[in-house]
Structure formats: C-alpha cells, structure tokens
C-alpha cells in the first residue's frame, strides 16, 4: 500500500491540464466490443481503473495498440467469449465496477454475457437494477450463480426493441442499455435516460459507427436497431471532476492556477456552484483562470437562509464533486449545508477533516454542515487514509492547505481516478512525496 507525504501551507502557481474524463472512458472503451472494425480513442487517462479495463479487453481477445501516451487503437475482431468463464476474468472484473458496462456490448453483439458482482468505491449501496431491468425489457434472461463465484449469466439471443422507463437516471445503466439496444431488433425508447456529457459523447460515437440514436442530450432516447456497426475515431472530453477539484484546490491553498482546455460549455453548472462559494474565476477562451484569494464568502439564499449544495442527475450538480465542495468550504466565510442524496457513505471522511481542525457537523449519512473558518484558523496536518477516489483528493486538498506535514495512506484509491496527480501538482509548486 502506497502513501503520500504532503508538506502543507503551499501556495501553487501555474498551468495545469485536466486528464481525459474517467467516467466517459469506462463507457467508450466498452463500446469497442460492438464492432469488428478498428476504433481509435484519444485523450484516454492513464489511471488504474481505465488501465484495468483495457487489460480486461485484451484478455477477451481485443487487439490493443497504444499509438501515443493517451491514444489507443482497438479492434475486437477475435473476441473469445469463453474467457468469460475463467477464474482470472472473474477476479479482474469483480475488482472493477466499470466492468459491468462490458455486458451491454456483449449482449448486443454476441447475444450472451457473463459478469461477476463488480467492485469499486465503498460509498454505499450502488444498485445494478437499472442495468438488469433494462436488459430484461429488451428480452435478456438472467441466471445468478449463488455459489462463491457470484456470476451473472445472461442469454440475449432474442433482443427486441421496446419502450422502457428506467427506474433511475443512472449514467452507467443508461449507457449499458443503449449499447445493447443499438444492435437489437426494432426500436427502443428509453425514458428517464441519463443525459450527462459522458452519455452524449457515447451516443455521438455510436452514431458515427452507424447506430441510429436520436434525442441525444435529453432524457428521452430513441434507438433504431441496426445489424452492424463500423469503426470510428473518438476524442474524449476533459475530466470535469478534475476541473472542479482544481478550482477547489486553488481556493483552499490561495493559489493562482490556470486550468487549460476545459471545454467550458460541457461543464454545466459546475463553475456556478463554485462561484456561489465566493470563488472568483475568469474564462479565458477555453481556459479557467482562478486567482489567489485570501477570502471567499459563501452566498446566502435570497431570504437569508443557509446555502445548500446538493447533487442531482444532469444537468444538476454531479455527486462526484460534493467532497470537493465540502472541503473547499472549510476556509470560506459563511456556512454551507452539503446534501449528498445519492450515496449514503460518501461523507464519512468528515471525521478526518474535523481532526484537522475543520468546523463541521455530520448531521446524518447524507448531510454535513460546514462552518467556514475564514482563514482565522489553519488546518493541521495529520495521518489519514483515502476511503474512495473523491474523498481522497478532498483530503489531499486539505493537507496541502494545512500547517505541517500530512500522510495519506491507501492512495491507490486516488490513483484509480487521477492521473499522476502528485507529479502534476508538484510541477506547479506542491510538495507531495509518494512513499
């Protein structure tokens, strides 16, 4: 297990570029299974979860060629479905939550699939019902091995388009069902579909491959099934979660940071939420400039009530940035209520922030109140452990702003979602040592 040793009280300055979007990558990579033609993908982040998924694709027989540090060519013309029954596949797939999105392309193209119960962050209950109910609506039939293998076996020999109302606007659930439906017979209508930029990117890529998807960017998708898909080139968006993390980092550490090539129109309300915390920023073309700020003040509601930031399906605020908003509010002036509606364990790192000196109350598993310190008191460095990807980076931001040295253990969690985060931050003035 690796750790970060962080020297606190550092003011950073310079330019930093966000990696490709992790949440988009996991969908886009699975989609290469839908065709036997070459698919070239650019701006792929070099992170643990993505690299594990690329390895899984290689195990299945997909030809993988790295063209540059962030570009790969994939060709799935020699896929061996029997690999799905091996212990090695079961072990690798169960360790990666994104592996569940292999199922949709398998069902669409090969009419069968296997998937173990997937892993990932321990941030509360994360149901797979949306995926499975959608597949069943298309005609798939499931069997579950109740033994220790815990494998789902799926027969999709007669997939037919249909109308479905998703039980929740799940991004991965929508993506999975879309990837199965593009090769199903007839027309599929998906209502209450997720419409995040990641999903829009996937649908646009599939249409370039020959799919017929309409309603992109809305919550009502119509998919006319086709017999076959071809190859394409695709460039992924910059990671909006990294962009938000860098905005919060700049505010907490009184740093002057320019975040390059953000594709600002795709960020939705993310900049607005940070502006409500009092953080100044300038849009310079497609770059976001965040000046060093000694003070930033949280807005109140029009009636004077306490500001609340909560997560919601797109175009609402992404749940992946609530941990960053929470830690950024520590040194603000004012009070903030953070309401994490979607996951019941994602705020459980608050105890570490309190130990560092933050004024916070964990109201219940979903809500935390932050009373901003307004720089009247500096956080102090401690030893802590990263419970999940986003909490790990929130703790890293707190440590960089704190007085003294901090150590963060279990940084493999951070590496799952952030590419070379220590090297990139060190390049603009941080002092982070990987142990």
Coordinates of C-alpha atoms in Angstrom, one line a residue:
X1 CA 0.0 0.0 0.0
X2 CA 1.4 3.4 -1.1
X3 CA 1.1 6.7 0.7
X4 CA 1.5 10.4 0.1
X5 CA 3.6 12.6 2.4
X6 CA 2.4 16.2 1.9
X7 CA 4.1 19.4 3.1
X8 CA 1.3 21.8 3.9
X9 CA 0.8 25.5 3.6
X10 CA 1.9 25.6 0.0
X11 CA 0.7 28.3 -2.5
X12 CA 0.7 26.9 -6.0
X13 CA 1.1 28.8 -9.3
X14 CA 1.0 27.8 -12.9
X15 CA -0.9 26.0 -15.5
X16 CA -2.4 22.5 -15.3
X17 CA -4.3 20.4 -17.8
X18 CA -7.1 18.1 -16.9
X19 CA -6.9 14.5 -18.0
X20 CA -9.5 12.8 -20.2
X21 CA -12.7 12.1 -18.4
X22 CA -12.6 8.9 -16.4
X23 CA -16.4 8.3 -16.3
X24 CA -16.5 8.7 -20.1
X25 CA -13.6 6.4 -20.7
X26 CA -15.2 3.4 -19.0
X27 CA -18.2 3.6 -21.3
X28 CA -16.3 4.4 -24.5
X29 CA -13.8 1.6 -24.0
X30 CA -16.6 -1.0 -23.5
X31 CA -18.2 0.2 -26.8
X32 CA -15.2 -1.1 -28.8
X33 CA -16.7 -4.5 -28.4
X34 CA -19.7 -3.6 -30.6
X35 CA -17.7 -3.8 -33.9
X36 CA -15.0 -5.9 -35.5
X37 CA -13.6 -2.8 -37.1
X38 CA -10.8 -0.6 -35.7
X39 CA -11.8 2.1 -33.1
X40 CA -9.3 4.8 -32.2
X41 CA -9.7 6.7 -29.0
X42 CA -7.8 9.8 -28.0
X43 CA -7.3 11.6 -24.6
X44 CA -7.5 8.4 -22.6
X45 CA -6.5 9.0 -18.9
X46 CA -3.6 6.9 -17.6
X47 CA -5.3 5.8 -14.4
X48 CA -5.8 2.5 -12.6
X49 CA -9.5 1.9 -13.4
X50 CA -9.0 2.7 -17.1
X51 CA -5.8 0.6 -17.4
X52 CA -7.5 -2.4 -15.7
X53 CA -10.4 -2.1 -18.2
X54 CA -8.0 -2.0 -21.2
X55 CA -6.3 -5.1 -19.7
X56 CA -9.7 -6.9 -19.5
X57 CA -10.4 -6.0 -23.1
X58 CA -7.0 -7.5 -24.1
X59 CA -7.8 -10.7 -22.1
X60 CA -11.1 -11.0 -24.1
X61 CA -9.1 -11.0 -27.4
X62 CA -9.4 -7.4 -28.4
X63 CA -6.3 -6.2 -30.2
X64 CA -4.9 -3.2 -28.3
X65 CA -2.3 -0.9 -29.8
X66 CA -1.0 2.2 -28.0
X67 CA -0.4 5.0 -30.5
X68 CA 0.7 7.7 -28.0
X69 CA 0.6 8.1 -24.2
X70 CA -3.2 8.9 -24.5
X71 CA -4.3 7.4 -27.8
X72 CA -5.1 3.7 -28.4
X73 CA -6.5 1.7 -31.3
X74 CA -8.7 -1.2 -30.5
X75 CA -10.0 -4.0 -32.8
X76 CA -12.4 -6.6 -31.4
X77 CA -12.4 -9.0 -34.4
X78 CA -11.1 -12.0 -32.4
X79 CA -13.1 -11.9 -29.2
X80 CA -13.1 -15.2 -27.3
X81 CA -16.3 -15.4 -25.2
X82 CA -15.1 -18.5 -23.4
X83 CA -12.7 -16.2 -21.4
X84 CA -15.8 -15.0 -19.5
X85 CA -16.0 -18.4 -17.7
X86 CA -12.4 -18.3 -16.4
X87 CA -11.4 -17.6 -12.8
X88 CA -8.9 -14.9 -14.0
X89 CA -11.6 -12.9 -15.8
X90 CA -13.9 -13.3 -12.8
X91 CA -11.3 -12.0 -10.4
X92 CA -10.3 -9.0 -12.6
X93 CA -13.8 -8.0 -13.4
X94 CA -15.1 -8.2 -9.9
X95 CA -12.4 -5.7 -8.8
X96 CA -13.6 -3.1 -11.2
X97 CA -17.0 -1.5 -11.1
X98 CA -16.8 -0.3 -14.7
X99 CA -16.6 -3.9 -15.9
X100 CA -20.4 -4.1 -15.6
X101 CA -20.6 -1.9 -18.8
X102 CA -19.0 -4.8 -20.8
X103 CA -22.3 -6.6 -20.5
X104 CA -24.3 -4.3 -22.8
X105 CA -21.9 -4.6 -25.8
X106 CA -21.6 -8.4 -25.2
X107 CA -25.4 -8.9 -25.3
X108 CA -25.8 -6.6 -28.3
X109 CA -23.1 -8.2 -30.5
X110 CA -22.6 -11.7 -29.1
X111 CA -26.1 -12.4 -27.6
X112 CA -24.6 -13.7 -24.4
X113 CA -22.7 -12.3 -21.4
X114 CA -21.2 -13.1 -18.0
X115 CA -20.4 -10.6 -15.3
X116 CA -19.4 -11.0 -11.6
X117 CA -20.6 -8.7 -8.9
X118 CA -18.4 -5.7 -9.6
X119 CA -16.3 -3.8 -7.1
X120 CA -15.3 -0.1 -7.0
X121 CA -15.7 2.6 -4.3
X122 CA -17.2 1.7 -1.0
X123 CA -19.5 4.7 -0.9
X124 CA -22.8 3.0 -0.1
X125 CA -25.3 0.8 -1.9
X126 CA -24.9 1.0 -5.7
X127 CA -27.7 -1.0 -7.3
X128 CA -27.4 -2.7 -10.7
X129 CA -31.2 -3.0 -11.0
X130 CA -31.3 -0.3 -13.7
X131 CA -28.9 -2.3 -15.9
X132 CA -30.6 -5.6 -15.4
X133 CA -34.2 -4.4 -15.7
X134 CA -33.3 -2.6 -18.9
X135 CA -31.7 -5.7 -20.4
X136 CA -34.8 -7.8 -19.4
X137 CA -37.1 -5.3 -21.1
X138 CA -35.1 -5.9 -24.3
X139 CA -35.6 -9.7 -23.8
X140 CA -32.5 -10.8 -22.0
X141 CA -32.8 -13.7 -19.4
X142 CA -30.6 -13.8 -16.3
X143 CA -29.3 -16.6 -14.1
X144 CA -27.2 -16.0 -11.0
X145 CA -24.8 -18.4 -9.5
X146 CA -25.4 -18.3 -5.8
X147 CA -22.1 -20.1 -5.1
X148 CA -18.9 -18.2 -4.2
X149 CA -18.3 -17.4 -7.9
X150 CA -21.2 -14.9 -7.8
X151 CA -21.5 -14.8 -11.6
X152 CA -24.5 -13.5 -13.6
X153 CA -25.1 -15.5 -16.8
X154 CA -27.2 -13.7 -19.4
X155 CA -28.9 -15.1 -22.5
X156 CA -29.7 -12.4 -25.1
X157 CA -30.4 -14.5 -28.1
X158 CA -33.7 -12.6 -28.9
X159 CA -33.1 -8.9 -28.1
X160 CA -36.0 -6.8 -29.4
X161 CA -36.6 -3.1 -29.1
X162 CA -39.2 -1.8 -26.7
X163 CA -40.4 1.1 -24.5
X164 CA -38.8 1.3 -21.1
X165 CA -38.9 3.7 -18.2
X166 CA -35.7 3.5 -16.3
X167 CA -36.2 3.2 -12.5
X168 CA -33.4 5.9 -12.0
X169 CA -31.4 8.1 -14.4
X170 CA -28.3 6.0 -14.0
X171 CA -25.4 7.1 -16.2
X172 CA -23.8 3.6 -16.4
X173 CA -27.3 1.9 -16.5
X174 CA -28.3 4.1 -19.5
X175 CA -25.0 3.6 -21.3
X176 CA -25.3 -0.2 -20.8
X177 CA -28.8 -0.4 -22.1
X178 CA -28.0 1.9 -25.1
X179 CA -25.1 -0.3 -26.1
X180 CA -27.3 -3.4 -26.1
X181 CA -30.2 -1.7 -27.9
X182 CA -28.2 -0.4 -30.9
X183 CA -27.9 -3.9 -32.2
X184 CA -31.3 -5.1 -31.1
X185 CA -34.2 -5.8 -33.5
X186 CA -36.6 -2.9 -33.8
X187 CA -36.9 0.4 -32.0
X188 CA -36.1 1.1 -28.4
X189 CA -37.4 4.1 -26.5
X190 CA -35.7 4.9 -23.2
X191 CA -37.4 7.4 -20.9
X192 CA -35.7 8.8 -17.8
X193 CA -32.4 8.3 -19.5
X194 CA -29.3 9.9 -18.1
X195 CA -28.1 12.8 -20.2
X196 CA -24.7 13.6 -18.8
X197 CA -22.0 14.8 -21.3
X198 CA -20.4 11.3 -21.0
X199 CA -23.7 9.8 -22.3
X200 CA -23.9 12.4 -25.1
X201 CA -20.3 11.5 -26.1
X202 CA -21.1 7.8 -26.2
X203 CA -24.2 8.3 -28.3
X204 CA -22.4 10.6 -30.7
X205 CA -19.6 8.0 -31.1
X206 CA -22.1 5.2 -31.7
X207 CA -23.9 7.2 -34.3
X208 CA -20.6 7.7 -36.1
X209 CA -20.2 3.9 -36.0
X210 CA -23.6 3.6 -37.8
X211 CA -26.1 3.5 -34.9
X212 CA -29.4 5.4 -35.1
X213 CA -29.9 7.2 -31.8
X214 CA -32.0 10.4 -31.5
X215 CA -32.8 12.5 -28.5
X216 CA -29.2 12.9 -27.5
X217 CA -28.8 15.3 -24.6
X218 CA -32.4 14.8 -23.5
X219 CA -33.9 12.2 -21.1
X220 CA -35.8 10.5 -23.9
X221 CA -33.7 8.4 -26.2
X222 CA -35.0 6.6 -29.3
X223 CA -32.8 3.9 -30.8
X224 CA -33.5 2.2 -34.1
X225 CA -31.6 -1.1 -34.1
X226 CA -29.1 -1.8 -36.8
X227 CA -27.4 -5.1 -38.0
X228 CA -23.8 -4.0 -37.7
X229 CA -21.6 -1.1 -36.5
X230 CA -18.3 0.0 -38.0
X231 CA -15.1 1.7 -36.7
X232 CA -14.5 5.3 -35.8
X233 CA -12.2 7.8 -34.2
X234 CA -13.2 9.4 -30.9
X235 CA -11.7 12.1 -28.6
X236 CA -12.8 12.2 -25.0
X237 CA -13.8 15.3 -23.0
X238 CA -11.5 16.7 -20.3
X239 CA -12.5 15.4 -16.9
X240 CA -15.0 17.8 -15.3
X241 CA -14.3 16.3 -11.8
X242 CA -10.6 17.1 -12.1
X243 CA -11.5 20.6 -13.3
X244 CA -13.8 21.2 -10.3
X245 CA -11.1 19.7 -8.0
X246 CA -8.5 22.2 -9.3
X247 CA -10.9 25.1 -8.7
X248 CA -11.4 24.0 -5.1
X249 CA -7.7 23.4 -4.6
X250 CA -6.8 26.9 -5.8
X251 CA -9.3 28.5 -3.4
X252 CA -8.2 26.4 -0.4
X253 CA -4.5 27.0 -0.9
X254 CA -4.7 30.6 -2.0
X255 CA -3.1 29.6 -5.3
X256 CA -3.1 31.2 -8.8
X257 CA -4.0 28.4 -11.2
X258 CA -4.9 28.3 -14.9
X259 CA -6.8 25.2 -15.9
X260 CA -6.2 24.6 -19.6
X261 CA -8.6 23.3 -22.3
X262 CA -11.7 22.8 -20.1
X263 CA -14.4 22.7 -22.8
X264 CA -16.3 25.1 -20.6
X265 CA -19.7 24.7 -22.3
X266 CA -19.7 21.0 -21.3
X267 CA -19.2 21.8 -17.6
X268 CA -22.9 22.7 -16.9
X269 CA -23.4 24.4 -13.5
X270 CA -20.1 23.3 -12.0
X271 CA -18.4 26.8 -12.3
X272 CA -21.6 28.4 -11.0
X273 CA -21.6 26.2 -7.8
X274 CA -18.0 27.2 -7.0
X275 CA -18.9 30.9 -7.7
X276 CA -21.7 30.5 -5.0
X277 CA -18.9 29.6 -2.6
X278 CA -17.4 33.0 -3.4
X279 CA -14.6 31.7 -5.6
X280 CA -13.5 34.1 -8.4
X281 CA -12.6 32.8 -11.8
X282 CA -12.2 34.1 -15.3
X283 CA -12.9 32.3 -18.5
X284 CA -10.1 32.9 -21.0
X285 CA -11.1 31.2 -24.2
X286 CA -11.5 27.6 -23.1
X287 CA -9.2 28.1 -20.0
X288 CA -10.3 28.8 -16.5
X289 CA -8.1 31.2 -14.5
X290 CA -8.5 31.1 -10.7
X291 CA -6.7 34.0 -9.0
X292 CA -5.2 33.6 -5.5
X293 CA -7.9 34.6 -3.0
X294 CA -7.3 35.4 0.7
X295 CA -11.0 35.4 1.4
X296 CA -14.1 34.0 -0.3
X297 CA -17.6 34.3 1.0
X298 CA -20.4 31.7 0.7
X299 CA -23.6 33.2 -0.7
X300 CA -26.9 33.0 1.2
X301 CA -30.3 32.3 -0.3
X302 CA -32.4 35.3 -1.2
X303 CA -34.3 35.0 2.1
X304 CA -31.1 34.9 4.1
X305 CA -31.2 31.1 4.6
X306 CA -28.1 28.9 4.7
X307 CA -26.7 28.0 1.3
X308 CA -27.2 24.3 0.4
X309 CA -25.3 22.4 -2.3
X310 CA -26.8 19.0 -3.3
X311 CA -26.3 16.5 -6.0
X312 CA -28.8 15.7 -8.8
X313 CA -28.9 14.0 -12.2
X314 CA -27.5 16.1 -15.0
X315 CA -27.9 19.0 -15.6
X316 CA -27.8 19.1 -11.8
X317 CA -24.6 19.1 -9.8
X318 CA -22.5 16.0 -10.1
X319 CA -22.2 13.9 -6.8
X320 CA -18.5 13.3 -7.6
X321 CA -17.7 17.0 -6.7
X322 CA -19.6 17.2 -3.4
X323 CA -16.5 16.0 -1.5
X324 CA -14.5 18.9 -3.1
X325 CA -17.2 21.5 -2.3
X326 CA -17.2 20.2 1.3
X327 CA -13.5 20.7 1.8
X328 CA -13.4 24.0 -0.1
X329 CA -16.0 25.5 2.2
X330 CA -13.7 24.9 5.3
X331 CA -11.8 28.2 4.8
X332 CA -14.7 30.2 3.3
X333 CA -16.6 32.9 5.2
X334 CA -20.1 31.7 6.0
X335 CA -22.0 28.4 6.5
X336 CA -22.8 25.6 4.0
X337 CA -25.0 22.6 4.1
X338 CA -23.8 19.8 1.8
X339 CA -26.6 17.2 0.9
X340 CA -25.3 14.0 -0.6
X341 CA -28.6 12.4 -1.8
X342 CA -27.3 9.6 -4.0
X343 CA -24.8 7.7 -1.7
X344 CA -25.1 7.1 2.0
X345 CA -21.4 6.6 2.9
X346 CA -19.7 9.3 0.9
X347 CA -19.4 11.9 3.7
X348 CA -17.8 9.5 6.2
X349 CA -14.4 11.1 5.7
X350 CA -15.6 14.2 7.6
X351 CA -14.1 12.9 10.8
X352 CA -10.6 13.3 9.4
X353 CA -11.4 16.9 8.4
X354 CA -12.7 17.6 11.9
X355 CA -9.5 16.1 13.4
X356 CA -7.5 18.6 11.2
X357 CA -9.5 21.4 12.7
X358 CA -12.4 22.0 10.4
X359 CA -15.7 23.2 11.9
X360 CA -18.1 20.6 10.6
X361 CA -21.2 18.6 11.8
X362 CA -22.0 15.3 10.2
X363 CA -25.8 15.6 10.5
X364 CA -26.5 12.1 9.1
X365 CA -25.1 9.8 6.4
X366 CA -26.3 12.2 3.7
X367 CA -25.8 15.7 5.1
X368 CA -22.9 17.7 6.6
X369 CA -22.8 21.4 7.7
X370 CA -19.6 23.4 7.3
X371 CA -18.9 26.5 9.4
X372 CA -16.3 28.3 7.4
X373 CA -13.1 29.3 9.3
X374 CA -12.4 32.4 7.0
X375 CA -8.6 31.8 7.5
X376 CA -9.0 32.6 11.2
X377 CA -7.5 29.1 11.9
X378 CA -5.4 26.9 9.8
X379 CA -5.9 23.2 9.5
X380 CA -3.2 21.0 10.9
X381 CA -1.5 18.0 9.3
X382 CA -2.4 14.5 10.4
X383 CA -2.2 10.9 9.1
X384 CA -5.3 9.6 7.4
X385 CA -6.5 7.1 4.8
X386 CA -8.3 7.6 1.5
X387 CA -11.7 5.8 1.6
X388 CA -12.6 6.5 -2.1
X389 CA -11.4 8.4 -5.1
X390 CA -13.1 11.7 -4.5
X391 CA -12.7 11.8 -0.7
X392 CA -9.0 11.0 -1.2
X393 CA -8.5 14.1 -3.4
X394 CA -10.5 16.2 -0.9
X395 CA -8.2 15.1 1.9
X396 CA -5.2 15.9 -0.4
X397 CA -6.5 19.4 -0.9
X398 CA -7.0 19.8 2.9
X399 CA -3.4 18.5 3.5
X400 CA -1.9 21.0 1.0
X401 CA -3.6 23.9 2.8
X402 CA -2.8 22.6 6.3
X403 CA 0.0 23.6 8.7
X404 CA 2.7 20.9 9.0
X405 CA 3.0 17.5 7.3
X406 CA 0.2 15.1 6.5
X407 CA 0.3 11.5 5.3
X408 CA -2.5 10.0 3.3
X409 CA -2.5 6.2 3.1
X410 CA -4.3 3.9 0.6
X411 CA -3.6 6.4 -2.3
X412 CA -4.3 3.5 -4.7
X413 CA -7.9 4.9 -4.4
X414 CA -6.7 8.3 -5.7
X415 CA -4.7 6.7 -8.5
X416 CA -7.9 4.9 -9.7
X417 CA -9.3 8.3 -10.8
X418 CA -6.5 10.9 -11.0
X419 CA -3.5 10.5 -13.4
X420 CA -0.1 11.3 -11.9
X421 CA -1.8 13.8 -9.5
X422 CA 1.4 14.2 -7.4
X423 CA 3.6 14.9 -10.4
X424 CA 1.3 17.4 -11.9
X425 CA 0.7 19.3 -8.7
X426 CA 4.4 19.2 -7.8
X427 CA 5.1 20.9 -11.2
X428 CA 3.2 24.0 -10.0
X429 CA 4.6 24.2 -6.5
X430 CA 3.2 21.4 -4.4
X431 CA 5.4 19.2 -2.2
X432 CA 4.0 15.7 -2.4
X433 CA 6.2 12.7 -1.9
X434 CA 5.0 9.2 -2.9
X435 CA 6.1 6.6 -0.4

